[in-house]
C-alpha cells in the first residue's frame, strides 16, 4: 500500500478505486487510479490530473497512460490519479470543487481539520504525494479557457532537487515555461507544495475550452512519456526536445468591474506593454474599461467566455 492505494505485485498493473476512510465527507467518493509496478527497482512517480474537473485533455491522457504503460518496460512504481476533483466531474465544475466551492489547487498543504478541500489536500499530500519521488500534474485551460501549451515549476533552493525538476520540465517538450517562484505563484498549488516537500514536481498545460482535442491529449501523453524516460521510470532514451523558453513573470489580468469582455488577442500572440488586449462593456453595451497589457510578452491563456465578474480572470501574459 501507498496510503490508501493498493499496489500490485511486481510486474503487474491494477486499475482500481480508493477513498480516504475515516472521513465521512471524503469517503462519500471513490477516486479512480492506476498503479503500475515494475519488477526492477526505480523511482516512485505520481501522475495526477483533473484537479480542475473540466480539464479533460489531462484526464484523458492520464487514463491512456494508465492503460498503456507496460510494467515490463518500467522501473519502480507509477501511480496515476486521473481525476482528483471527483466531486466536480459530472457537475462540470469550473475552477472549483462543488463540495465547498474552493479551488483545490490553492489549498495545499491543507489541514487535517479543515474544509472538505483542505482535508482532501492534507490527506493527498501526506499519504500519497510525499511518498513519491516525482510528481507530474496535468492540466488544460478550464471549461472557459484557451491556452498555448506550457509547463510550470518553481525553484526550491535545493540545487539537486531543482536540477531534477528542470530536467522533467525540459523533457515535456513545451514551448513556454513559467518558473513561478519568486513571482507569479498561486499559493497552495499541488506541484509547488509537493516541491517544497522534496518531491520533484511540475505542472503541464495542454488543451482547453472543455474540448477533448486529440492533438492536445497526445501532447500530454508524449510529454509525460518523455519525462518518464528522462527520469529512468520507463525504458528508452528520451526524445531530444528543445527546452522551453522561461518567461520572466506570469501576469494575470483581472476585470476592474463586472461586464461583457470583448477579447482582442489570442493565445500565443505577442503583445507590448500598453497594448489594448480587450474591452469591457456593461449589459447595454456602454464601455466600462479598456484592458491593456501590463507587460510585454506572450499571451499564455485567455478566458473565452465573455461573462466576467468583478476581479474575474481575463488572460495571462508571460513576460519576455
Ligand atoms: Zn487547471
Short mmCIF file of C-alpha atoms and ligand atoms in Angstrom, two decimals:
data_model
loop_
_atom_site.label_atom_id
_atom_site.label_comp_id
_atom_site.label_asym_id
_atom_site.label_seq_id
_atom_site.Cartn_x
_atom_site.Cartn_y
_atom_site.Cartn_z
CA UNK A 1 0.00 0.00 0.00
CA UNK A 2 0.96 3.62 -0.51
CA UNK A 3 -1.52 5.44 1.71
CA UNK A 4 -4.97 4.29 0.55
CA UNK A 5 -3.62 2.90 -2.75
CA UNK A 6 -3.23 -0.83 -3.22
CA UNK A 7 -0.01 -1.53 -5.10
CA UNK A 8 0.08 -4.62 -7.34
CA UNK A 9 2.67 -7.39 -7.32
CA UNK A 10 5.93 -6.74 -9.20
CA UNK A 11 5.39 -6.79 -12.96
CA UNK A 12 1.66 -6.03 -12.75
CA UNK A 13 -0.83 -3.22 -13.22
CA UNK A 14 -4.07 -2.55 -11.46
CA UNK A 15 -6.91 -0.19 -12.24
CA UNK A 16 -8.92 0.43 -9.11
CA UNK A 17 -10.60 2.91 -6.83
CA UNK A 18 -9.58 4.34 -3.49
CA UNK A 19 -11.12 6.52 -0.83
CA UNK A 20 -9.98 8.35 2.29
CA UNK A 21 -11.51 6.29 5.06
CA UNK A 22 -12.30 7.70 8.48
CA UNK A 23 -13.62 10.95 6.98
CA UNK A 24 -17.32 10.85 6.22
CA UNK A 25 -17.19 13.76 3.77
CA UNK A 26 -14.27 12.43 1.76
CA UNK A 27 -15.39 8.80 1.95
CA UNK A 28 -18.58 9.62 0.02
CA UNK A 29 -16.37 9.41 -3.08
CA UNK A 30 -14.19 6.84 -4.76
CA UNK A 31 -11.32 8.06 -6.90
CA UNK A 32 -10.19 6.02 -9.91
CA UNK A 33 -6.48 5.23 -10.18
CA UNK A 34 -3.89 3.04 -11.85
CA UNK A 35 -0.82 1.58 -10.21
CA UNK A 36 1.95 0.06 -12.34
CA UNK A 37 4.71 -1.79 -10.58
CA UNK A 38 7.85 -2.92 -12.37
CA UNK A 39 9.98 -5.93 -11.50
CA UNK A 40 13.08 -3.78 -11.16
CA UNK A 41 13.72 -1.03 -8.66
CA UNK A 42 13.28 2.58 -9.66
CA UNK A 43 11.57 5.80 -8.73
CA UNK A 44 8.01 6.17 -7.49
CA UNK A 45 6.31 8.55 -9.89
CA UNK A 46 2.92 10.19 -9.35
CA UNK A 47 0.86 11.42 -12.31
CA UNK A 48 -2.21 13.45 -11.38
CA UNK A 49 -4.96 15.07 -13.48
CA UNK A 50 -8.40 16.55 -13.10
CA UNK A 51 -7.73 18.70 -10.03
CA UNK A 52 -9.76 21.03 -12.24
CA UNK A 53 -12.64 18.79 -13.24
CA UNK A 54 -13.30 20.11 -16.76
CA UNK A 55 -9.68 19.96 -17.96
CA UNK A 56 -10.37 16.87 -19.99
CA UNK A 57 -7.18 16.53 -22.03
CA UNK A 58 -5.18 15.89 -18.85
CA UNK A 59 -7.73 13.39 -17.56
CA UNK A 60 -7.87 11.52 -20.88
CA UNK A 61 -4.07 11.49 -21.21
CA UNK A 62 -3.76 10.06 -17.67
CA UNK A 63 -6.27 7.31 -18.50
CA UNK A 64 -4.35 6.40 -21.67
CA UNK A 65 -1.06 6.30 -19.80
CA UNK A 66 -2.64 4.12 -17.12
CA UNK A 67 -3.92 1.66 -19.70
CA UNK A 68 -0.80 1.52 -21.87
CA UNK A 69 2.35 1.93 -19.76
CA UNK A 70 3.90 -1.50 -19.67
CA UNK A 71 5.12 -2.80 -16.28
CA UNK A 72 7.70 -4.90 -18.18
CA UNK A 73 9.27 -1.74 -19.60
CA UNK A 74 9.13 0.23 -16.37
CA UNK A 75 11.30 0.62 -13.29
CA UNK A 76 9.90 1.31 -9.87
CA UNK A 77 6.27 2.31 -9.44
CA UNK A 78 3.99 4.63 -11.41
CA UNK A 79 0.81 5.88 -9.72
CA UNK A 80 -1.84 7.63 -11.82
CA UNK A 81 -4.63 9.54 -10.06
CA UNK A 82 -6.54 10.68 -13.11
CA UNK A 83 -9.40 12.67 -11.58
CA UNK A 84 -8.58 14.47 -8.32
CA UNK A 85 -11.69 16.67 -8.39
CA UNK A 86 -14.05 13.71 -8.37
CA UNK A 87 -16.99 15.73 -6.93
CA UNK A 88 -16.78 18.23 -9.80
CA UNK A 89 -16.59 15.92 -12.81
CA UNK A 90 -20.24 15.27 -13.64
CA UNK A 91 -21.13 18.75 -12.39
CA UNK A 92 -18.72 20.17 -14.99
CA UNK A 93 -17.37 22.47 -12.29
CA UNK A 94 -15.19 25.33 -13.47
CA UNK A 95 -12.14 26.10 -11.28
CA UNK A 96 -13.71 24.79 -8.05
CA UNK A 97 -14.87 21.70 -6.23
CA UNK A 98 -18.63 21.75 -5.58
CA UNK A 99 -18.23 20.38 -2.03
CA UNK A 100 -17.03 23.78 -0.80
CA UNK A 101 -16.62 25.93 -3.93
CA UNK A 102 -12.88 26.29 -3.36
CA UNK A 103 -10.18 25.76 -5.97
CA UNK A 104 -8.46 22.50 -4.93
CA UNK A 105 -5.22 23.72 -6.48
CA UNK A 106 -4.98 26.60 -3.99
CA UNK A 107 -5.44 24.62 -0.78
CA UNK A 108 -2.19 22.67 -0.30
CA UNK A 109 -0.81 21.70 2.19
CA UNK A 110 -4.38 21.63 3.51
CA UNK A 111 -5.47 20.98 7.08
CA UNK A 112 -6.46 17.81 8.92
CA UNK A 113 -9.49 19.52 10.50
CA UNK A 114 -10.33 21.98 7.71
CA UNK A 115 -12.93 22.23 4.95
CA UNK A 116 -13.59 19.37 2.52
CA UNK A 117 -10.90 20.65 0.14
CA UNK A 118 -8.38 21.32 2.90
CA UNK A 119 -8.84 17.83 4.32
CA UNK A 120 -8.54 16.30 0.84
CA UNK A 121 -5.34 18.27 0.17
CA UNK A 122 -3.88 17.29 3.55
CA UNK A 123 -4.54 13.58 3.09
CA UNK A 124 -3.42 13.52 -0.55
CA UNK A 125 -0.19 15.30 0.35
CA UNK A 126 0.68 13.34 3.50
CA UNK A 127 -0.49 9.87 2.40
CA UNK A 128 0.42 9.82 -1.31
CA UNK A 129 2.31 12.80 -2.77
CA UNK A 130 5.14 12.87 -0.22
CA UNK A 131 5.66 9.11 -0.66
CA UNK A 132 6.69 9.74 -4.29
CA UNK A 133 9.99 10.84 -5.81
CA UNK A 134 8.45 12.67 -8.79
CA UNK A 135 5.06 14.25 -9.47
CA UNK A 136 3.54 15.48 -12.75
CA UNK A 137 0.22 17.35 -12.54
CA UNK A 138 -1.70 17.51 -15.84
CA UNK A 139 -3.94 20.46 -16.64
CA UNK A 140 -5.61 22.21 -19.58
CA UNK A 141 -7.35 25.52 -19.95
CA UNK A 142 -10.54 25.18 -17.92
CA UNK A 143 -14.05 24.88 -19.46
CA UNK A 144 -13.89 28.56 -20.45
CA UNK A 145 -10.17 28.95 -21.13
CA UNK A 146 -7.93 28.67 -24.15
CA UNK A 147 -4.18 28.34 -23.78
CA UNK A 148 -0.92 27.70 -25.55
CA UNK A 149 0.89 24.67 -24.07
CA UNK A 150 3.27 25.47 -21.24
CA UNK A 151 4.83 23.94 -18.14
CA UNK A 152 5.07 25.44 -14.65
CA UNK A 153 7.58 24.69 -11.93
CA UNK A 154 9.30 26.50 -9.10
CA UNK A 155 12.70 26.75 -7.50
CA UNK A 156 13.01 25.23 -4.07
CA UNK A 157 16.51 26.42 -3.17
CA UNK A 158 17.77 22.83 -3.12
CA UNK A 159 20.08 22.69 -6.15
CA UNK A 160 19.82 18.91 -6.57
CA UNK A 161 16.05 18.91 -6.40
CA UNK A 162 15.80 21.95 -8.69
CA UNK A 163 18.01 20.19 -11.22
CA UNK A 164 15.71 17.15 -11.22
CA UNK A 165 12.64 19.40 -11.67
CA UNK A 166 14.17 21.32 -14.59
CA UNK A 167 15.13 18.05 -16.24
CA UNK A 168 11.50 16.95 -16.09
CA UNK A 169 10.10 20.29 -17.28
CA UNK A 170 12.53 20.41 -20.19
CA UNK A 171 11.66 16.85 -21.27
CA UNK A 172 7.94 17.63 -21.67
CA UNK A 173 8.53 19.47 -24.94
CA UNK A 174 6.51 22.67 -24.31
CA UNK A 175 7.45 25.92 -25.99
CA UNK A 176 6.96 28.04 -22.87
CA UNK A 177 7.72 27.60 -19.19
CA UNK A 178 6.61 29.57 -16.17
CA UNK A 179 9.09 29.40 -13.33
CA UNK A 180 6.66 30.56 -10.74
CA UNK A 181 8.78 31.40 -7.72
CA UNK A 182 9.52 34.01 -6.60
CA UNK A 183 6.93 35.84 -8.75
CA UNK A 184 3.54 34.84 -10.02
CA UNK A 185 2.98 31.76 -7.93
CA UNK A 186 -0.59 30.97 -6.99
CA UNK A 187 -0.37 29.91 -3.35
CA UNK A 188 -1.36 26.39 -2.39
CA UNK A 189 -0.72 24.62 -5.72
CA UNK A 190 -0.14 20.88 -5.67
CA UNK A 191 3.11 21.00 -7.68
CA UNK A 192 4.56 23.87 -5.63
CA UNK A 193 3.82 22.37 -2.21
CA UNK A 194 5.00 18.96 -3.42
CA UNK A 195 8.30 20.54 -4.50
CA UNK A 196 8.66 22.30 -1.14
CA UNK A 197 8.23 18.85 0.45
CA UNK A 198 11.13 17.42 -1.53
CA UNK A 199 9.21 15.87 -4.45
CA UNK A 200 10.49 16.71 -7.96
CA UNK A 201 7.19 18.17 -9.14
CA UNK A 202 5.89 20.14 -12.11
CA UNK A 203 2.65 21.05 -13.89
CA UNK A 204 1.87 20.80 -17.63
CA UNK A 205 -0.90 22.58 -19.57
CA UNK A 206 -2.31 21.38 -22.93
CA UNK A 207 -5.74 21.98 -24.44
CA UNK A 208 -8.76 23.84 -23.08
CA UNK A 209 -12.34 25.02 -23.54
CA UNK A 210 -13.72 21.71 -22.29
CA UNK A 211 -12.73 20.04 -25.55
CA UNK A 212 -11.13 16.65 -25.99
CA UNK A 213 -8.88 17.59 -28.91
CA UNK A 214 -6.74 14.61 -29.90
CA UNK A 215 -3.62 16.67 -30.59
CA UNK A 216 -3.81 18.17 -27.10
CA UNK A 217 -4.26 14.75 -25.46
CA UNK A 218 -1.35 13.31 -27.45
CA UNK A 219 0.88 16.22 -26.42
CA UNK A 220 0.32 15.33 -22.76
CA UNK A 221 0.85 11.59 -23.38
CA UNK A 222 4.08 12.22 -25.30
CA UNK A 223 5.29 14.82 -22.83
CA UNK A 224 4.76 12.57 -19.83
CA UNK A 225 6.26 9.57 -21.64
CA UNK A 226 9.36 11.59 -22.44
CA UNK A 227 9.65 12.73 -18.81
CA UNK A 228 9.32 9.10 -17.63
CA UNK A 229 12.21 8.15 -19.94
CA UNK A 230 14.29 11.12 -18.78
CA UNK A 231 13.97 10.14 -15.11
CA UNK A 232 14.52 6.41 -15.67
CA UNK A 233 10.96 5.36 -14.86
CA UNK A 234 10.48 3.60 -18.20
CA UNK A 235 12.95 2.14 -20.67
CA UNK A 236 14.22 4.07 -23.65
CA UNK A 237 16.14 7.23 -24.39
CA UNK A 238 14.10 10.41 -24.20
CA UNK A 239 13.48 12.24 -27.46
CA UNK A 240 15.76 15.26 -27.69
CA UNK A 241 13.25 18.10 -27.40
CA UNK A 242 14.09 21.78 -27.32
CA UNK A 243 13.85 23.20 -23.79
CA UNK A 244 11.08 25.74 -23.25
CA UNK A 245 11.62 29.48 -23.10
CA UNK A 246 11.21 30.51 -19.47
CA UNK A 247 9.11 33.67 -19.16
CA UNK A 248 10.28 36.36 -16.74
CA UNK A 249 6.97 36.58 -14.92
CA UNK A 250 3.37 35.35 -15.20
CA UNK A 251 1.00 38.34 -15.18
CA UNK A 252 -2.72 37.65 -14.61
CA UNK A 253 -5.09 40.39 -15.80
CA UNK A 254 -8.42 40.75 -13.99
CA UNK A 255 -11.60 42.72 -14.68
CA UNK A 256 -11.97 46.05 -12.86
CA UNK A 257 -15.78 45.64 -12.98
CA UNK A 258 -18.33 43.02 -13.95
CA UNK A 259 -19.34 43.06 -17.60
CA UNK A 260 -19.00 41.62 -21.10
CA UNK A 261 -15.40 41.00 -22.12
CA UNK A 262 -14.56 41.60 -25.77
CA UNK A 263 -11.22 39.93 -26.24
CA UNK A 264 -8.80 41.48 -28.73
CA UNK A 265 -5.95 38.96 -28.55
CA UNK A 266 -5.47 35.22 -28.99
CA UNK A 267 -3.25 32.78 -27.16
CA UNK A 268 0.40 32.69 -28.26
CA UNK A 269 0.06 36.27 -29.54
CA UNK A 270 2.88 38.69 -28.69
CA UNK A 271 1.84 41.92 -27.00
CA UNK A 272 3.69 45.01 -25.84
CA UNK A 273 3.07 46.74 -22.52
CA UNK A 274 0.20 49.18 -23.01
CA UNK A 275 -1.36 47.35 -25.99
CA UNK A 276 -5.14 47.04 -25.87
CA UNK A 277 -5.98 43.37 -25.22
CA UNK A 278 -9.76 43.76 -24.85
CA UNK A 279 -12.68 45.91 -23.75
CA UNK A 280 -15.22 45.56 -21.02
CA UNK A 281 -18.80 46.82 -21.56
CA UNK A 282 -21.88 46.78 -19.38
CA UNK A 283 -25.01 44.85 -20.30
CA UNK A 284 -26.39 47.63 -22.52
CA UNK A 285 -23.07 47.95 -24.33
CA UNK A 286 -21.69 51.05 -22.61
CA UNK A 287 -17.89 50.98 -22.36
CA UNK A 288 -16.60 50.26 -18.87
CA UNK A 289 -12.88 49.81 -19.36
CA UNK A 290 -10.16 49.22 -21.90
CA UNK A 291 -7.92 46.36 -20.79
CA UNK A 292 -4.26 46.85 -21.63
CA UNK A 293 -1.21 44.63 -21.38
CA UNK A 294 0.70 45.27 -18.17
CA UNK A 295 3.94 43.84 -19.58
CA UNK A 296 5.41 42.91 -22.94
CA UNK A 297 5.31 39.20 -23.66
CA UNK A 298 3.22 36.30 -24.92
CA UNK A 299 -0.44 35.61 -24.14
CA UNK A 300 -0.33 32.22 -22.39
CA UNK A 301 -4.05 31.84 -21.65
CA UNK A 302 -7.31 33.70 -22.14
CA UNK A 303 -10.80 33.28 -20.79
CA UNK A 304 -13.14 32.53 -23.71
CA UNK A 305 -16.48 33.27 -22.01
CA UNK A 306 -17.46 36.97 -22.22
CA UNK A 307 -19.36 36.91 -18.90
CA UNK A 308 -16.90 38.24 -16.34
CA UNK A 309 -17.43 39.10 -12.67
CA UNK A 310 -15.59 41.95 -10.98
CA UNK A 311 -11.99 40.80 -10.40
CA UNK A 312 -12.66 37.86 -12.74
CA UNK A 313 -9.71 36.47 -14.62
CA UNK A 314 -9.33 37.67 -18.24
CA UNK A 315 -5.98 36.44 -19.51
CA UNK A 316 -2.36 35.91 -18.58
CA UNK A 317 0.82 37.21 -20.16
CA UNK A 318 4.19 35.56 -19.83
CA UNK A 319 6.69 38.41 -19.76
CA UNK A 320 9.54 38.22 -22.26
ZN1 LIG B 1 -6.02 23.57 -14.17
#
